[in-house]
Short mmCIF file of C-alpha atoms in Angstrom, two decimals:
data_model
loop_
_atom_site.label_atom_id
_atom_site.label_comp_id
_atom_site.label_asym_id
_atom_site.label_seq_id
_atom_site.Cartn_x
_atom_site.Cartn_y
_atom_site.Cartn_z
CA MET R 30 7.24 2.28 27.92
CA THR R 31 6.74 -0.94 26.14
CA THR R 32 10.11 -2.62 25.41
CA ALA R 33 10.45 -2.80 21.07
CA PRO R 34 10.79 -6.32 19.65
CA ARG R 35 13.84 -7.67 18.81
CA HIS R 36 13.02 -7.98 15.51
CA PRO R 37 10.31 -5.74 14.44
CA ALA R 38 11.08 -5.64 10.87
CA THR R 39 10.06 -9.13 9.96
CA HIS R 40 6.40 -9.52 11.91
CA VAL R 41 3.65 -10.37 9.32
CA PRO R 42 0.01 -8.56 10.36
CA ALA R 43 -3.07 -10.34 9.50
CA ALA R 44 -4.31 -7.34 7.15
CA ASP R 45 -3.07 -5.38 4.50
CA THR R 46 -1.70 -2.43 6.93
CA ALA R 47 0.85 -3.11 9.27
CA PRO R 48 0.30 -3.42 13.11
CA LEU R 49 1.99 -1.64 15.99
CA PRO R 50 5.84 -2.61 16.08
CA THR R 51 5.22 -4.89 19.44
CA SER R 52 3.23 -7.19 17.31
CA ARG R 53 4.16 -11.17 16.55
CA ARG R 54 7.02 -11.63 14.29
CA PRO R 55 6.91 -14.29 11.58
CA ARG R 56 9.29 -17.02 11.09
CA LEU R 57 10.98 -15.46 8.22
CA SER R 58 14.73 -14.34 8.11
CA THR R 59 16.73 -13.23 4.91
CA PRO R 60 20.02 -11.78 4.98
CA VAL R 61 18.48 -8.46 4.20
CA LEU R 62 15.86 -8.61 6.80
CA VAL R 63 18.53 -9.27 9.51
CA ALA R 64 20.49 -6.23 8.24
CA LEU R 65 17.40 -4.20 8.56
CA ASP R 66 16.53 -5.45 11.98
CA HIS R 67 20.29 -4.51 13.23
CA GLU R 68 19.80 -1.06 11.64
CA TRP R 69 16.61 -0.30 13.29
CA ASN R 70 17.65 -1.55 16.59
CA VAL R 71 21.05 0.69 16.34
CA LEU R 72 18.89 3.93 14.87
CA ARG R 73 15.65 4.11 16.76
CA ARG R 74 17.36 5.46 20.11
CA GLN R 75 20.20 7.28 18.96
CA ARG R 76 20.19 10.85 20.44
CA ARG R 77 21.21 12.40 17.09
CA VAL R 78 18.48 10.42 15.37
CA LEU R 79 15.99 11.88 17.84
CA ARG R 80 17.34 15.51 17.52
CA ARG R 81 17.20 15.27 13.81
CA VAL R 82 13.68 14.08 14.17
CA ALA R 83 12.63 16.87 16.38
CA ASP R 84 13.50 19.32 13.38
CA TRP R 85 11.12 17.63 10.89
CA PRO R 86 7.74 19.62 11.67
CA THR R 87 9.93 22.56 10.24
CA LEU R 88 9.99 20.71 6.83
CA THR R 89 6.42 20.02 6.03
CA PRO R 90 3.11 21.98 5.97
CA GLU R 91 1.80 19.25 8.65
CA SER R 92 4.07 20.68 11.25
CA GLU R 93 1.10 20.71 13.83
CA THR R 94 0.51 17.25 13.50
CA LEU R 95 3.78 16.12 13.35
CA THR R 96 4.81 18.59 16.01
CA ALA R 97 2.52 16.98 18.42
CA VAL R 98 3.80 13.46 17.76
CA THR R 99 7.50 14.50 17.56
CA ARG R 100 7.35 16.24 20.68
CA SER R 101 6.99 13.18 23.11
CA ILE R 102 8.75 10.46 21.37
CA ARG R 103 11.70 8.82 22.99
CA ASP R 104 12.11 5.74 20.38
CA LEU R 105 11.31 5.88 16.74
CA ASP R 106 8.86 2.93 17.23
CA ASP R 107 6.68 5.61 18.93
CA LEU R 108 6.78 7.39 15.66
CA VAL R 109 5.77 4.31 13.96
CA ARG R 110 2.90 3.77 16.50
CA ALA R 111 1.56 7.26 15.53
CA THR R 112 1.37 6.13 11.83
CA ASP R 113 -1.08 3.19 12.61
CA ARG R 114 -4.35 3.61 11.20
CA VAL R 115 -6.37 3.47 14.28
CA CYS R 116 -4.51 5.99 15.61
CA HIS R 117 -6.01 9.80 15.07
CA ASP R 118 -4.36 11.57 12.32
CA ALA R 119 -2.60 8.74 11.36
CA ASP R 120 -2.62 9.50 7.70
CA ALA R 121 -1.44 13.11 8.18
CA VAL R 122 1.70 11.93 10.39
CA LEU R 123 2.73 9.31 7.52
CA ALA R 124 1.97 12.03 4.80
CA ALA R 125 4.20 14.18 6.57
CA LEU R 126 6.81 11.46 6.75
CA VAL R 127 6.63 10.49 3.13
CA THR R 128 7.07 14.23 2.18
CA ILE R 129 10.16 14.37 4.35
CA ALA R 130 11.51 11.06 3.24
CA ARG R 131 12.20 12.78 -0.38
CA SER R 132 15.32 14.38 1.26
CA ASP R 133 15.65 12.51 4.64
CA GLU R 134 17.06 8.94 4.73
CA VAL R 135 15.83 8.53 8.41
CA ALA R 136 12.01 9.56 7.41
CA ALA R 137 12.29 7.05 4.64
CA ARG R 138 13.73 4.56 6.89
CA VAL R 139 10.44 5.10 9.28
CA VAL R 140 8.12 4.59 6.84
CA LEU R 141 9.67 1.45 5.34
CA GLN R 142 9.69 0.05 8.87
CA ARG R 143 5.77 1.08 8.91
CA ILE R 144 4.96 -0.80 5.62
CA LEU R 145 7.42 -3.52 5.63
CA PRO R 146 5.29 -6.17 7.85
CA ALA R 147 2.38 -5.70 5.35
CA VAL R 148 4.76 -5.81 2.28
CA ILE R 149 5.91 -8.99 3.66
CA SER R 150 2.19 -10.39 4.58
CA ARG R 151 1.35 -9.41 0.91
CA SER R 152 4.12 -11.08 -1.03
CA ALA R 153 3.63 -14.33 0.64
CA SER R 154 2.39 -16.08 -2.84
CA TRP R 155 5.02 -14.33 -4.81
CA ARG R 156 7.69 -15.29 -2.31
CA ARG R 157 6.94 -19.01 -2.66
CA ARG R 158 7.62 -18.72 -6.49
CA VAL R 159 10.84 -17.07 -6.55
CA GLY R 160 12.38 -17.55 -2.92
CA ASN R 161 12.10 -15.62 0.15
CA GLU R 162 15.71 -14.10 -0.15
CA ALA R 163 15.39 -13.15 -3.84
CA ALA R 164 12.07 -11.94 -3.38
CA MET R 165 12.84 -9.43 -0.37
CA ASP R 166 15.88 -8.14 -1.91
CA ILE R 167 13.22 -6.97 -4.76
CA LEU R 168 10.93 -5.78 -2.46
CA ILE R 169 13.07 -3.49 -0.36
CA GLY R 170 14.26 -1.72 -3.54
CA ALA R 171 10.83 -1.50 -4.61
CA ALA R 172 9.70 0.19 -1.43
CA GLY R 173 12.42 2.71 -1.75
CA LEU R 174 11.09 3.52 -5.02
CA ALA R 175 7.30 3.49 -3.94
CA ILE R 176 8.19 5.92 -1.17
CA ALA R 177 10.01 8.20 -3.13
CA ALA R 178 7.27 8.45 -5.63
CA PHE R 179 4.32 8.75 -3.54
CA ASP R 180 2.32 11.92 -3.68
CA PRO R 181 0.42 12.30 -0.47
CA VAL R 182 -1.17 15.46 -1.66
CA ARG R 183 -2.90 13.48 -4.72
CA ARG R 184 -3.66 10.44 -2.55
CA PRO R 185 -4.11 11.79 1.29
CA HIS R 186 -6.13 8.75 2.41
CA HIS R 187 -5.12 5.13 3.42
CA ILE R 188 -1.66 6.18 2.91
CA ALA R 189 -0.12 2.80 4.37
CA PRO R 190 -2.04 0.45 2.30
CA ALA R 191 -1.64 2.49 -0.81
CA LEU R 192 2.06 2.03 -0.25
CA VAL R 193 2.10 -1.39 0.25
CA SER R 194 0.19 -1.77 -3.08
CA ASP R 195 2.57 0.32 -4.86
CA VAL R 196 5.66 -1.91 -3.45
CA ILE R 197 3.77 -4.95 -4.86
CA TRP R 198 3.14 -3.32 -8.13
CA ILE R 199 6.39 -2.20 -8.77
CA ALA R 200 8.42 -5.24 -7.65
CA TYR R 201 6.00 -7.84 -9.48
CA GLN R 202 2.94 -6.89 -11.03
CA ARG R 203 4.50 -4.19 -13.30
CA ALA R 204 6.91 -6.49 -14.80
CA GLN R 205 4.18 -9.18 -15.11
CA ARG R 206 2.10 -7.13 -17.20
CA ARG R 207 4.73 -5.95 -19.10
CA ARG R 208 5.36 -9.62 -20.20
CA ARG R 209 1.59 -9.87 -20.75
CA LEU R 210 1.69 -6.76 -23.40
CA ASP R 211 4.75 -8.24 -25.49
CA VAL R 212 4.00 -9.15 -28.95
CA GLU R 213 5.59 -12.06 -30.80
CA LEU R 214 5.70 -11.28 -34.52
CA VAL R 215 5.09 -14.27 -37.04
CA PRO R 216 4.79 -14.75 -40.56
CA SER R 217 1.24 -14.10 -42.00
CA TRP R 218 1.16 -17.58 -43.37
CA LYS R 219 1.45 -19.04 -39.98
CA LEU R 220 -1.38 -17.25 -38.89
CA ALA R 221 -3.76 -19.86 -40.03
CA ASP R 222 -2.32 -22.20 -37.81
CA TRP R 223 -2.96 -20.43 -34.60
CA SER R 224 -6.46 -21.04 -32.96
CA ALA R 225 -8.39 -17.78 -31.89
CA ALA R 226 -9.66 -18.67 -28.55
CA ALA R 227 -11.08 -15.91 -26.92
CA VAL R 228 -10.40 -15.14 -23.25
CA THR R 229 -12.97 -13.31 -21.40
CA ARG R 230 -13.60 -12.88 -17.61
CA ASP R 231 -17.17 -12.38 -15.98
CA PRO R 232 -17.04 -8.38 -14.90
CA ILE R 233 -18.96 -9.53 -11.91
CA VAL R 234 -15.88 -11.74 -10.49
CA ALA R 235 -13.51 -8.95 -11.45
CA LEU R 236 -15.50 -6.37 -9.57
CA ALA R 237 -15.97 -8.92 -6.59
CA GLU R 238 -12.10 -9.12 -6.46
CA VAL R 239 -11.30 -5.32 -6.41
CA VAL R 240 -14.16 -4.89 -3.68
CA ALA R 241 -12.54 -7.52 -1.62
CA GLU R 242 -9.30 -6.03 -1.96
CA ALA R 243 -10.44 -2.34 -1.26
CA GLU R 244 -12.10 -3.85 2.08
CA ARG R 245 -8.77 -5.36 3.25
CA ALA R 246 -7.14 -1.96 2.24
CA GLY R 247 -9.35 -0.05 4.57
CA VAL R 248 -11.61 1.46 2.11
CA ALA R 249 -14.75 3.13 4.06
CA ALA R 250 -17.82 0.75 4.23
CA ARG R 251 -20.08 3.16 2.90
CA HIS R 252 -18.12 3.29 -0.30
CA LEU R 253 -18.12 -0.52 -0.70
CA ALA R 254 -21.89 -0.44 0.08
CA THR R 255 -22.42 2.00 -2.68
CA ILE R 256 -20.17 -0.35 -5.13
CA ARG R 257 -22.35 -3.60 -4.09
CA ASP R 258 -25.52 -2.08 -4.31
CA LEU R 259 -24.88 -0.79 -8.09
CA ALA R 260 -23.78 -4.42 -8.84
CA ARG R 261 -26.85 -5.80 -7.49
CA ALA R 262 -29.41 -2.99 -9.08
CA GLY R 263 -27.45 -2.98 -12.31
CA SER R 264 -28.05 0.79 -12.70
CA PRO R 265 -27.72 4.01 -10.84
CA SER R 266 -31.50 4.58 -11.55
CA ARG R 267 -32.30 1.32 -9.96
CA ALA R 268 -30.09 1.81 -7.21
CA ALA R 269 -31.93 5.10 -6.52
CA SER R 270 -35.04 3.80 -6.60
CA ASP R 271 -33.93 1.13 -3.92
CA HIS R 272 -32.86 3.94 -1.63
CA ALA R 273 -35.17 6.62 -2.56
CA VAL R 274 -32.48 9.30 -3.82
CA THR R 275 -31.97 10.51 -7.20
CA PRO R 276 -29.85 8.81 -9.73
CA ARG R 277 -27.27 11.88 -9.46
CA THR R 278 -26.78 11.18 -5.87
CA ILE R 279 -26.20 7.59 -6.60
CA ARG R 280 -23.59 8.57 -9.28
CA ASN R 281 -21.81 10.84 -7.34
CA ARG R 282 -21.74 8.21 -4.60
CA ARG R 283 -19.97 5.79 -7.01
CA ASP R 284 -17.49 8.37 -8.45
CA ALA R 285 -16.49 9.11 -4.53
CA ALA R 286 -16.26 5.36 -3.90
CA ALA R 287 -14.39 4.91 -7.10
CA ALA R 288 -11.87 7.71 -6.61
CA ASP R 289 -11.46 6.14 -2.82
CA ILE R 290 -10.63 2.59 -4.23
CA ARG R 291 -8.07 3.90 -6.65
CA ASP R 292 -6.26 5.83 -3.96
CA ALA R 293 -6.22 2.53 -1.92
CA LEU R 294 -5.04 0.28 -4.27
CA GLY R 295 -2.58 2.27 -5.90
CA PRO R 296 -1.01 1.85 -9.38
CA ALA R 297 -2.77 -1.55 -10.02
CA TRP R 298 -6.13 -0.17 -9.45
CA ARG R 299 -5.17 3.30 -11.54
CA ASP R 300 -4.07 1.41 -14.55
CA TRP R 301 -6.72 -1.03 -14.73
CA ARG R 302 -8.92 -0.76 -18.16
CA THR R 303 -12.09 -2.64 -16.94
CA PRO R 304 -14.56 0.14 -16.84
CA LEU R 305 -15.91 -0.62 -13.66
CA VAL R 306 -18.32 2.47 -13.31
CA ALA R 307 -18.84 3.20 -16.91
#
């Protein structure tokens, strides 16, 4: 069996989903990450913890999938590897763990270990603004909230990148949006002194950013192709003509693609008011 890394909690992946625990680590160390590394190294081979894991399949409807995984693990790193997106049934395993995590802190810790590398990677620009130590304290708290609130029944696909997006949203983007929505009340006589500069954003630029983010989150290529085809054609009827199908078929593909992107990108996408598919 491959020897687990000395600091599995702090490695950074190249993409939005975390790699296996043996991946290269970043040069990032904060007190909370050091504590998490120590905690994981203590937990991952404890016999009482592994016996507890063996009982998990009785706690979730995904018992068959989870039973097959937990039957052979000798280290919690094995369980993290089973949730990697290239593995068969990885989403089903992660869905089961998220469900169990509502009442079991060890399951929550496994899910955190799975998403933490991607959370570190995705938060790089934010950490440069507020500092690594403060950012990681906030992100770990946000991760606990995201795991507790995640509904794998409603969002059964791309669970790892969806959780990462939820963490970033809770830790940073939600507060930022609230600040943008703050209203400053001023006397009516002062309004004449305010310029009415309109701020507009090119919809195609916004669309390109969302498609790029969805691609990093692992959304199926066929869904991304549908959105790009619609953008090029300008309407479902023109896209249907290009592909020799009916407009209804294009609209069905469009709706399926939009739903998949919402699931993958999490709250930041679901709350976005720009009418992409209007």
